[in-house]
């Protein structure tokens, strides 16, 4: 099971009212950030600056609001509740498909639509 998260507000989101896709939390995997090169969002550091703006609201796809602090913790999470390590989304050798990005800090992003 997976959950997608979206940013809303003047600095995030689309003109038609749909939020800007932040990324996805899924099962036993680490959070996968969505890259938006046209908005300068190609690293966790850039996303963090955007998410902590006062004019940005974060929502899960089901509609519940998430604080910037909770969103940051979800992105940083490396273990599940039982203490097992969460798996990286990309292979051991790193990005192998077009659109896969690993930023300087090792966070994984994808520049494309999520399934």
Coordinates of C-alpha atoms in Angstrom, one line a residue:
X1 CA 0.0 0.0 0.0
X2 CA 1.3 3.5 -0.8
X3 CA 0.3 7.1 0.0
X4 CA 1.1 10.1 -2.2
X5 CA 1.6 13.5 -0.7
X6 CA 0.9 17.0 -2.2
X7 CA 1.9 20.6 -1.5
X8 CA -0.7 23.4 -1.9
X9 CA -0.3 27.1 -1.9
X10 CA 1.2 30.0 -3.9
X11 CA 4.6 28.4 -4.0
X12 CA 3.3 24.9 -4.6
X13 CA 0.5 23.3 -6.5
X14 CA -1.1 23.7 -9.9
X15 CA -3.4 26.4 -11.2
X16 CA -6.2 23.9 -11.6
X17 CA -6.2 23.3 -7.8
X18 CA -4.4 20.0 -7.9
X19 CA -1.4 19.9 -5.5
X20 CA 2.2 19.6 -6.4
X21 CA 3.3 16.0 -6.0
X22 CA 5.8 15.7 -3.2
X23 CA 6.3 12.0 -3.4
X24 CA 5.2 8.6 -2.1
X25 CA 5.5 6.5 1.0
X26 CA 5.1 2.8 0.2
X27 CA 5.3 -0.4 2.3
X28 CA 8.8 -1.3 3.3
X29 CA 10.5 1.2 1.1
X30 CA 12.1 4.6 1.8
X31 CA 10.1 7.7 0.8
X32 CA 10.5 8.5 -2.9
X33 CA 10.5 12.2 -3.7
X34 CA 9.1 13.5 -6.9
X35 CA 11.5 15.7 -8.8
X36 CA 10.2 18.9 -10.5
X37 CA 13.2 20.3 -12.4
X38 CA 11.1 23.1 -13.8
X39 CA 10.5 24.4 -10.2
X40 CA 14.0 23.8 -9.0
X41 CA 13.0 20.7 -6.9
X42 CA 15.7 18.1 -7.6
X43 CA 17.0 17.4 -4.0
X44 CA 15.7 16.9 -0.5
X45 CA 17.2 20.2 0.6
X46 CA 15.2 22.1 -2.1
X47 CA 12.0 20.3 -1.1
X48 CA 12.6 21.0 2.5
X49 CA 12.9 24.8 1.8
X50 CA 9.7 24.7 -0.1
X51 CA 7.7 22.6 2.4
X52 CA 8.5 24.8 5.4
X53 CA 7.2 28.0 3.8
X54 CA 4.3 29.4 5.8
X55 CA 2.1 29.6 2.6
X56 CA 2.3 25.9 1.9
X57 CA -0.1 23.2 3.1
X58 CA 0.7 19.5 2.8
X59 CA -2.0 16.9 2.3
X60 CA -2.0 13.1 1.8
X61 CA -4.0 11.9 -1.2
X62 CA -6.9 11.0 1.1
X63 CA -7.2 14.7 2.1
X64 CA -5.7 14.8 5.7
X65 CA -3.3 17.6 6.4
X66 CA 0.3 16.8 7.4
X67 CA 2.7 19.3 9.1
X68 CA 6.0 20.2 7.5
X69 CA 7.8 18.6 10.5
X70 CA 5.8 15.3 10.1
X71 CA 6.5 15.3 6.3
X72 CA 10.2 15.8 7.0
X73 CA 10.2 12.9 9.4
X74 CA 8.5 10.6 6.9
X75 CA 11.1 11.5 4.2
X76 CA 14.0 11.0 6.7
X77 CA 12.6 7.7 8.0
X78 CA 15.1 4.8 7.5
X79 CA 13.5 2.1 9.7
X80 CA 10.0 0.8 10.0
X81 CA 8.1 0.6 13.4
X82 CA 9.7 -2.8 14.1
X83 CA 13.2 -1.4 13.6
X84 CA 13.8 -3.1 10.3
X85 CA 15.7 -1.1 7.7
X86 CA 13.5 0.4 4.9
X87 CA 14.8 -0.5 1.4
X88 CA 16.0 2.0 -1.2
X89 CA 13.7 2.3 -4.2
X90 CA 16.7 2.1 -6.7
X91 CA 19.0 -0.8 -7.1
X92 CA 22.2 -1.3 -5.2
X93 CA 24.2 0.4 -8.0
X94 CA 21.9 3.5 -7.9
X95 CA 19.7 5.0 -10.5
X96 CA 19.3 2.8 -13.6
X97 CA 16.4 4.2 -15.5
X98 CA 15.7 7.6 -17.0
X99 CA 14.2 10.0 -14.5
X100 CA 15.8 8.4 -11.4
X101 CA 17.9 10.9 -9.4
X102 CA 19.9 10.4 -6.3
X103 CA 20.8 13.8 -4.7
X104 CA 24.1 14.7 -3.0
X105 CA 22.7 13.5 0.3
X106 CA 21.6 10.2 -1.1
X107 CA 17.9 10.9 -1.2
X108 CA 16.0 9.3 -4.1
X109 CA 13.8 11.3 -6.5
X110 CA 12.0 10.5 -9.7
X111 CA 11.3 12.9 -12.5
X112 CA 8.1 11.4 -13.9
X113 CA 4.6 10.3 -13.2
X114 CA 4.2 7.8 -10.4
X115 CA 2.1 4.7 -11.0

